[in-house]
Amino acid sequence: MHDELRKLPSVDRLLQESAIRHLVQEYGHELAVEGLRYALDAARDRIRGGAPCPSSDEIVSEAVSYLNLLTRPTLRPVINASGVIIHTNLGRAPLSEETRAAMIAAARGYTNLEYDLEAGQRGSRYVHAEQLLCRLTGAEAALVVNNNAGAVLLVLTALAQGREVIISRSQLIEIGGGFRIPDVMRQSGARLVEVGTTNRTHLRDYEEALGPETAALMRAHHSNFRIIGFTAEVPLEDLVALAGEHGLLVFDDLGSGTLLDTAAFGLAHEPTMQESVAVGADIVSCSGDKLLGGPQAGIILGRAKLIARLRRHPLTRALRVDKTTLAGLQATLLHYLKGEAVDKIPVWRMIAARPDTLKQRADRWAQALSQAGVRALVIEGRSTVGGGSLPGETLPTWLVALEVDSPDALAARLRAGEPPVIARIENDRLCLDPRTVFKREEEVLLQAVQAALRSGDSHL
Ligand SMILES: *Cc1c(COP(=O)(O)O)cnc(C)c1O
């Protein structure tokens, strides 16, 4: 053992070797030394356990594995075969080609982000998406902040701090990531006045709660749940009329926010941004990366005077969006203006994907995977929109269902692969939904599944 240990080269000697040079070139001297030390320590442990001294090549290769893992980004692309189109855990909306290009262009060099090119002086970053938003929704003015949670916080802080905001008990929602309407309200300094019951709220409930301290009536989209059965909520129109009589504001948190009518795709109707504006909500907020299909952002639409107040509020600075977001949002909104959103925006392409096309893709996958020796069936299934929109609504799809002894083990292997693949398990089968997989990812996906089926000794 001691002889073998003595045969181990020193870090300094390894660094003289030509094979090491590329290691230093790629990772820099310090990391290369760390990698070699790691590999030598590991070799020493193995020798003590009775193994022979490894060759220099083996030591270098171990150092490379260590450094690859160390420097691998933790934020990585994954293939979403789950069939959940707007998956918050998977980064919500994938972006259109034009959106990506606009973001790269803004990131590469300088921009006129806050520079008025005509006047040659300081401008405002908030003009960039505003015109498009106003044109598309009919709003007088618009403001973009970091996300919709920030938008709700800003609106309540700037327009209702120290005063009362009335909201139905059925809308006191919690969405993922610990965002609860009552908590955000408390944080803003607005006082929550809850009215109605969990399942039914009437206009008179709002009326009875009105007082000298009331600043606004708020409506919040249910986001991720649905109340069914004996239910009643007050239409936005009626809230607007009531608020009008008393000189109060109506704030509509649309959650997802959409510009297109989801009913045209066989889904329930999701309230659109244009509708809320047309009905007369004074302030409307929604996310940029849910059904809109753009980058993460919080979009606020509303009356010019109110938006001006929001813009001046110090919190706006803290919730400020960056140039790449604004560039991306603009490019995404342009798709709507040009009437090409369904063709260009991935979220809408996925929503609009036709079952027969999905079946063709599923058939092809199943065939390829059957050749790898697994039982792969093509079965009918349901995709979901996700992202706190259209709760309970699904789209018909075709799934590739793999029959293996342990679908959990296969799912874990798929997650551990490169790229990781996210599948779902239904009725003890591992299911892959083509709806959320890009065409360009198909070959890689099939290879990843084949590799996962082959890998390891443990039985699947
Ligand atoms: C998603 C959602 C939010 C939060 O939006 P983010 O963009 O995730 O910050 C707020 N309210 C509702 C109703 C939502 O659905």
XYZ file of C-alpha atoms and ligand atoms in Angstrom:
475
model
C 0.000 0.000 0.000
C 2.756 2.427 0.982
C 4.555 1.721 -2.268
C 1.417 2.478 -4.217
C 0.874 5.672 -2.236
C 4.431 6.735 -2.964
C 3.803 6.276 -6.689
C 1.135 9.012 -6.629
C 2.481 12.132 -8.379
C 2.447 15.515 -6.612
C 0.271 18.362 -7.815
C 3.404 20.230 -8.905
C 4.604 17.311 -10.979
C 1.209 16.881 -12.596
C 1.185 20.569 -13.490
C 4.370 20.031 -15.531
C 2.624 17.503 -17.746
C 1.393 18.664 -21.112
C -1.969 16.936 -20.650
C -2.630 19.224 -17.704
C -2.128 22.382 -19.709
C -5.598 22.286 -21.196
C -6.973 21.871 -17.693
C -5.226 25.086 -16.630
C -6.311 26.804 -19.818
C -9.930 25.898 -19.371
C -10.363 26.426 -15.648
C -7.489 28.688 -14.611
C -4.570 27.753 -12.362
C -6.369 27.854 -9.026
C -9.287 25.653 -10.010
C -7.007 23.247 -11.871
C -4.979 22.792 -8.676
C -8.183 22.286 -6.669
C -9.330 19.630 -9.142
C -6.004 17.789 -9.036
C -5.929 17.901 -5.233
C -9.420 16.454 -5.178
C -8.471 13.672 -7.596
C -5.267 12.870 -5.648
C -7.139 12.735 -2.329
C -9.696 10.397 -3.856
C -6.935 8.196 -5.290
C -5.203 8.089 -1.878
C -8.413 6.901 -0.242
C -8.832 4.176 -2.840
C -5.217 3.019 -2.450
C -5.739 2.751 1.308
C -8.699 0.542 0.469
C -6.408 -1.752 -1.498
C -6.622 -0.288 -5.011
C -3.517 0.196 -7.179
C -2.114 3.645 -7.955
C -4.067 5.213 -10.880
C -2.332 6.531 -13.991
C -1.877 10.261 -14.539
C -4.593 10.095 -17.183
C -7.018 8.653 -14.690
C -6.184 11.347 -12.162
C -6.651 14.069 -14.758
C -9.923 12.592 -15.893
C -11.194 12.549 -12.320
C -10.118 16.183 -11.907
C -11.999 17.076 -15.091
C -15.208 15.416 -13.840
C -14.887 17.266 -10.563
C -14.336 20.614 -12.290
C -17.124 20.023 -14.810
C -19.552 19.498 -11.985
C -18.181 22.436 -10.003
C -18.499 24.899 -12.890
C -21.745 23.611 -14.347
C -24.419 26.313 -14.097
C -27.093 25.418 -11.573
C -29.702 27.094 -13.786
C -29.958 24.865 -16.835
C -32.328 24.250 -19.733
C -34.679 21.295 -19.212
C -37.099 19.529 -21.536
C -40.661 19.931 -20.325
C -42.570 16.794 -21.264
C -45.059 17.299 -18.438
C -47.771 18.846 -20.593
C -48.095 21.833 -18.260
C -47.632 24.773 -20.604
C -46.968 27.575 -18.126
C -45.021 25.772 -15.430
C -43.815 28.221 -12.795
C -41.173 25.792 -11.515
C -39.841 25.429 -15.063
C -39.576 29.158 -15.675
C -43.050 29.865 -17.065
C -43.301 31.126 -20.657
C -40.616 30.128 -23.158
C -39.976 33.141 -25.392
C -40.466 33.676 -29.115
C -37.479 33.883 -31.403
C -38.037 37.602 -31.942
C -38.327 38.168 -28.195
C -35.077 36.339 -27.543
C -33.335 38.291 -30.292
C -34.570 41.605 -28.891
C -33.319 40.699 -25.424
C -29.907 39.707 -26.724
C -29.654 42.908 -28.764
C -30.468 44.976 -25.675
C -27.982 43.038 -23.568
C -25.079 43.148 -26.000
C -24.315 46.846 -25.965
C -25.727 50.182 -24.910
C -29.362 51.155 -25.444
C -31.463 54.310 -25.235
C -33.146 52.806 -22.173
C -33.453 56.117 -20.358
C -32.218 58.425 -23.059
C -34.434 60.552 -25.264
C -32.673 60.388 -28.614
C -34.585 63.305 -30.115
C -33.964 65.709 -27.263
C -30.503 64.348 -26.466
C -31.291 64.166 -22.779
C -32.496 61.911 -20.032
C -35.665 59.991 -20.866
C -37.786 57.382 -19.123
C -37.449 53.624 -19.324
C -41.186 53.350 -18.876
C -42.060 54.731 -22.309
C -40.784 51.657 -24.100
C -43.626 49.211 -23.679
C -46.274 51.773 -22.762
C -47.516 52.786 -26.199
C -47.925 49.193 -27.298
C -49.733 48.236 -24.116
C -52.111 51.183 -24.441
C -52.819 50.453 -28.061
C -53.476 46.769 -27.455
C -55.660 47.218 -24.389
C -57.247 50.631 -24.802
C -55.736 51.798 -21.504
C -54.859 55.480 -21.039
C -51.464 54.673 -19.571
C -49.305 51.729 -18.552
C -46.363 50.908 -16.343
C -44.174 47.812 -16.258
C -42.540 46.547 -13.066
C -40.630 43.444 -12.038
C -43.583 41.062 -11.672
C -47.272 41.052 -10.882
C -46.697 40.515 -7.167
C -44.710 43.758 -7.260
C -47.456 45.406 -9.295
C -50.109 44.517 -6.696
C -47.878 45.720 -3.864
C -47.146 48.979 -5.674
C -50.778 49.702 -6.560
C -52.007 49.077 -3.019
C -49.140 51.012 -1.426
C -49.327 54.024 -3.698
C -53.102 54.283 -3.956
C -54.537 52.823 -0.751
C -51.955 53.027 2.050
C -53.617 53.736 5.392
C -57.057 53.310 3.873
C -59.463 50.446 3.283
C -59.677 48.113 0.311
C -62.765 45.917 -0.007
C -62.398 42.443 -1.452
C -64.582 39.322 -1.576
C -63.687 36.436 0.755
C -63.701 34.148 -2.298
C -60.758 36.077 -3.715
C -58.389 36.024 -0.749
C -56.120 33.710 -2.656
C -52.725 32.215 -2.079
C -50.753 31.527 -5.216
C -47.465 29.613 -5.341
C -44.365 30.945 -3.679
C -46.139 32.293 -0.615
C -47.972 35.149 -2.333
C -51.166 35.738 -0.359
C -53.443 38.650 -1.097
C -54.072 39.434 2.624
C -50.320 39.446 3.338
C -49.523 41.701 0.404
C -52.248 44.046 1.526
C -50.865 44.188 5.056
C -47.408 44.835 3.650
C -48.735 47.729 1.584
C -50.324 49.395 4.588
C -53.802 49.154 3.053
C -56.485 47.779 5.374
C -58.232 44.688 4.135
C -61.992 44.667 4.418
C -63.268 41.236 3.472
C -66.870 40.824 2.465
C -69.248 38.026 1.514
C -68.616 34.364 2.164
C -66.235 31.821 0.658
C -68.729 30.812 -2.017
C -71.062 33.788 -2.399
C -70.547 37.525 -2.421
C -73.146 40.087 -3.511
C -73.033 43.737 -4.464
C -74.825 44.655 -1.221
C -71.902 43.128 0.718
C -69.610 45.714 -0.849
C -72.179 48.470 -0.353
C -72.536 47.734 3.341
C -68.775 47.809 3.828
C -68.299 51.242 2.266
C -67.130 53.975 4.630
C -65.139 57.182 4.830
C -61.904 55.207 4.902
C -62.615 53.199 1.753
C -60.102 53.791 -1.047
C -60.812 51.012 -3.483
C -62.717 47.884 -4.422
C -60.428 45.092 -5.471
C -61.040 42.041 -7.599
C -58.450 39.259 -7.679
C -58.478 36.444 -10.186
C -58.853 33.032 -8.556
C -55.633 32.058 -10.253
C -55.168 28.424 -9.336
C -58.477 27.198 -7.981
C -62.104 27.105 -8.960
C -65.196 27.396 -6.846
C -68.102 25.399 -8.151
C -71.635 24.732 -7.015
C -73.684 27.360 -5.160
C -71.549 30.389 -5.930
C -71.898 34.060 -6.730
C -69.416 36.823 -7.391
C -70.057 40.411 -8.393
C -69.261 41.206 -12.039
C -66.597 43.849 -12.604
C -69.222 46.108 -14.241
C -71.171 46.290 -11.013
C -68.081 47.030 -8.948
C -67.213 49.820 -11.387
C -70.710 51.288 -11.141
C -70.694 51.162 -7.336
C -67.203 52.678 -7.119
C -68.266 55.400 -9.554
C -71.151 56.451 -7.326
C -68.805 56.879 -4.385
C -65.707 58.236 -6.075
C -63.665 55.092 -5.344
C -61.148 53.144 -7.390
C -61.554 49.673 -8.808
C -58.370 47.605 -8.931
C -58.514 44.401 -10.974
C -55.677 41.913 -10.422
C -56.107 39.716 -13.479
C -53.327 37.342 -12.476
C -52.341 35.764 -15.754
C -53.695 38.413 -18.043
C -54.350 37.629 -21.664
C -54.911 39.590 -24.843
C -56.413 36.660 -26.756
C -59.707 34.955 -26.042
C -58.956 31.530 -24.596
C -62.481 30.373 -25.504
C -61.366 30.280 -29.146
C -59.093 27.367 -28.179
C -61.709 25.204 -26.504
C -60.943 26.553 -23.043
C -63.038 28.547 -20.609
C -63.028 32.273 -21.190
C -60.218 33.923 -19.268
C -60.942 37.633 -18.663
C -58.804 39.694 -21.045
C -56.893 42.884 -20.322
C -58.946 44.786 -22.915
C -62.197 43.717 -21.265
C -61.155 44.953 -17.831
C -60.087 48.294 -19.284
C -63.278 48.609 -21.365
C -65.503 47.774 -18.416
C -63.881 50.649 -16.576
C -61.463 49.236 -13.996
C -59.244 52.155 -12.944
C -56.191 49.954 -12.498
C -55.547 46.505 -13.971
C -52.515 44.355 -13.263
C -51.196 41.076 -14.652
C -48.047 39.039 -15.277
C -45.857 39.253 -18.367
C -44.838 35.590 -18.330
C -48.107 33.750 -17.960
C -50.626 33.709 -20.826
C -49.076 36.798 -22.358
C -46.103 34.561 -23.149
C -43.366 37.134 -22.563
C -40.558 37.726 -20.046
C -41.172 38.020 -16.314
C -42.845 41.363 -15.712
C -45.722 42.989 -13.889
C -47.965 44.980 -16.195
C -50.081 47.789 -14.804
C -52.725 49.463 -16.961
C -54.861 52.358 -15.900
C -55.904 55.953 -15.873
C -53.146 58.386 -16.766
C -53.347 60.261 -13.453
C -53.070 57.085 -11.406
C -50.228 55.654 -13.463
C -48.398 58.967 -13.042
C -48.752 58.615 -9.266
C -47.416 55.081 -9.406
C -44.487 56.181 -11.518
C -43.471 58.784 -8.947
C -43.709 56.405 -6.003
C -40.342 55.374 -4.484
C -41.358 51.699 -4.537
C -41.396 51.833 -8.339
C -37.639 52.310 -8.283
C -37.273 49.181 -6.166
C -39.444 47.181 -8.559
C -37.775 48.500 -11.683
C -37.497 46.249 -14.746
C -34.269 45.912 -16.658
C -33.589 46.691 -20.297
C -33.710 43.090 -21.496
C -37.173 42.650 -19.990
C -38.472 45.790 -21.662
C -36.947 44.801 -24.992
C -38.439 41.313 -24.721
C -41.842 42.523 -23.635
C -41.964 44.955 -26.535
C -41.098 42.207 -29.013
C -43.753 39.903 -27.533
C -46.401 42.633 -27.638
C -45.533 43.330 -31.267
C -46.646 39.798 -32.135
C -50.110 40.699 -30.864
C -50.150 43.975 -32.763
C -49.254 42.195 -35.992
C -51.857 39.487 -35.403
C -49.220 36.748 -35.352
C -49.270 35.849 -31.656
C -50.649 32.329 -32.161
C -47.960 31.530 -34.739
C -45.029 33.123 -32.963
C -45.514 32.931 -29.202
C -44.640 29.459 -27.868
C -47.344 29.487 -25.169
C -50.046 30.095 -27.797
C -48.554 27.687 -30.291
C -48.725 25.019 -27.597
C -52.290 25.945 -26.661
C -53.278 25.869 -30.323
C -51.484 22.597 -31.171
C -53.947 20.231 -32.802
C -54.595 16.766 -31.376
C -53.897 15.064 -34.721
C -50.475 16.722 -34.945
C -49.760 15.771 -31.349
C -50.776 12.192 -32.103
C -48.413 12.004 -35.063
C -45.565 13.124 -32.865
C -46.529 10.735 -30.064
C -46.734 7.859 -32.579
C -43.257 8.617 -33.825
C -41.829 8.796 -30.308
C -43.521 5.570 -29.288
C -42.127 3.824 -32.327
C -38.603 5.039 -31.651
C -38.816 4.043 -27.990
C -40.345 0.652 -28.738
C -37.265 -0.075 -30.785
C -35.277 0.535 -27.608
C -37.173 -2.368 -26.100
C -39.674 -0.650 -23.823
C -43.449 -0.988 -23.985
C -44.531 2.425 -25.262
C -48.224 3.100 -25.774
C -49.882 6.129 -27.300
C -52.845 7.064 -25.138
C -55.272 9.940 -24.862
C -54.508 12.413 -22.111
C -54.953 15.997 -20.996
C -52.497 18.902 -21.042
C -52.965 21.856 -18.703
C -52.314 25.544 -19.212
C -51.001 26.157 -15.680
C -49.405 29.333 -14.383
C -52.362 30.376 -12.291
C -54.685 30.635 -15.248
C -57.698 28.600 -16.264
C -57.863 26.392 -13.143
C -59.277 22.966 -13.868
C -59.234 23.535 -17.617
C -57.450 21.014 -19.808
C -56.676 20.441 -23.470
C -56.996 17.018 -25.130
C -53.622 15.559 -26.042
C -51.852 12.281 -26.873
C -49.288 10.908 -24.465
C -46.538 8.393 -24.851
C -46.968 6.091 -21.842
C -44.007 3.919 -20.886
C -44.760 0.757 -18.973
C -41.870 0.036 -16.655
C -41.738 -1.580 -13.234
C -40.728 1.616 -11.546
C -41.914 4.780 -13.265
C -40.601 6.784 -10.299
C -37.095 5.447 -10.838
C -37.275 6.222 -14.551
C -38.562 9.746 -13.833
C -35.657 10.285 -11.435
C -33.150 9.104 -14.053
C -34.687 11.416 -16.625
C -34.333 14.331 -14.211
C -30.706 13.407 -13.585
C -29.861 13.323 -17.292
C -28.377 16.027 -19.479
C -30.548 17.778 -20.398
C -32.933 16.886 -17.595
C -36.344 15.726 -18.818
C -39.453 16.417 -16.747
C -42.147 13.805 -17.317
C -45.292 12.969 -15.399
C -46.589 9.773 -13.895
C -50.171 8.703 -14.465
C -51.716 5.329 -13.591
C -48.301 3.878 -12.815
C -46.936 4.780 -16.211
C -44.372 7.369 -17.128
C -46.029 9.774 -19.568
C -44.489 12.170 -22.057
C -46.690 14.916 -23.545
C -45.510 16.248 -26.938
C -47.488 19.469 -26.483
C -44.834 21.150 -24.334
C -41.802 19.685 -26.124
C -40.321 21.790 -28.909
C -39.733 20.100 -32.272
C -36.050 20.939 -31.982
C -35.863 19.017 -28.695
C -37.370 15.783 -29.988
C -34.222 13.899 -30.920
C -32.476 14.879 -27.711
C -35.535 13.823 -25.731
C -35.686 10.404 -27.371
C -31.979 9.892 -26.788
C -32.364 10.940 -23.161
C -35.208 8.477 -22.614
C -33.286 5.684 -24.316
C -30.220 6.443 -22.219
C -32.296 6.480 -19.025
C -33.851 3.121 -19.927
C -30.417 1.620 -20.529
C -28.466 3.210 -17.705
C -27.599 1.585 -14.403
C -28.040 -1.981 -13.237
C -31.090 -1.349 -11.109
C -34.277 -2.698 -12.524
C -36.814 -0.222 -13.821
C -49.659 34.914 -10.689
C -50.470 35.882 -9.925
C -49.868 36.920 -9.210
C -48.379 37.085 -9.111
O -47.815 37.333 -10.340
P -46.231 37.170 -10.553
O -46.012 37.696 -11.917
O -45.947 35.723 -10.388
O -45.568 37.979 -9.516
C -50.687 37.800 -8.529
N -52.031 37.661 -8.552
C -52.649 36.656 -9.234
C -54.135 36.573 -9.206
C -51.874 35.729 -9.926
O -52.473 34.734 -10.594
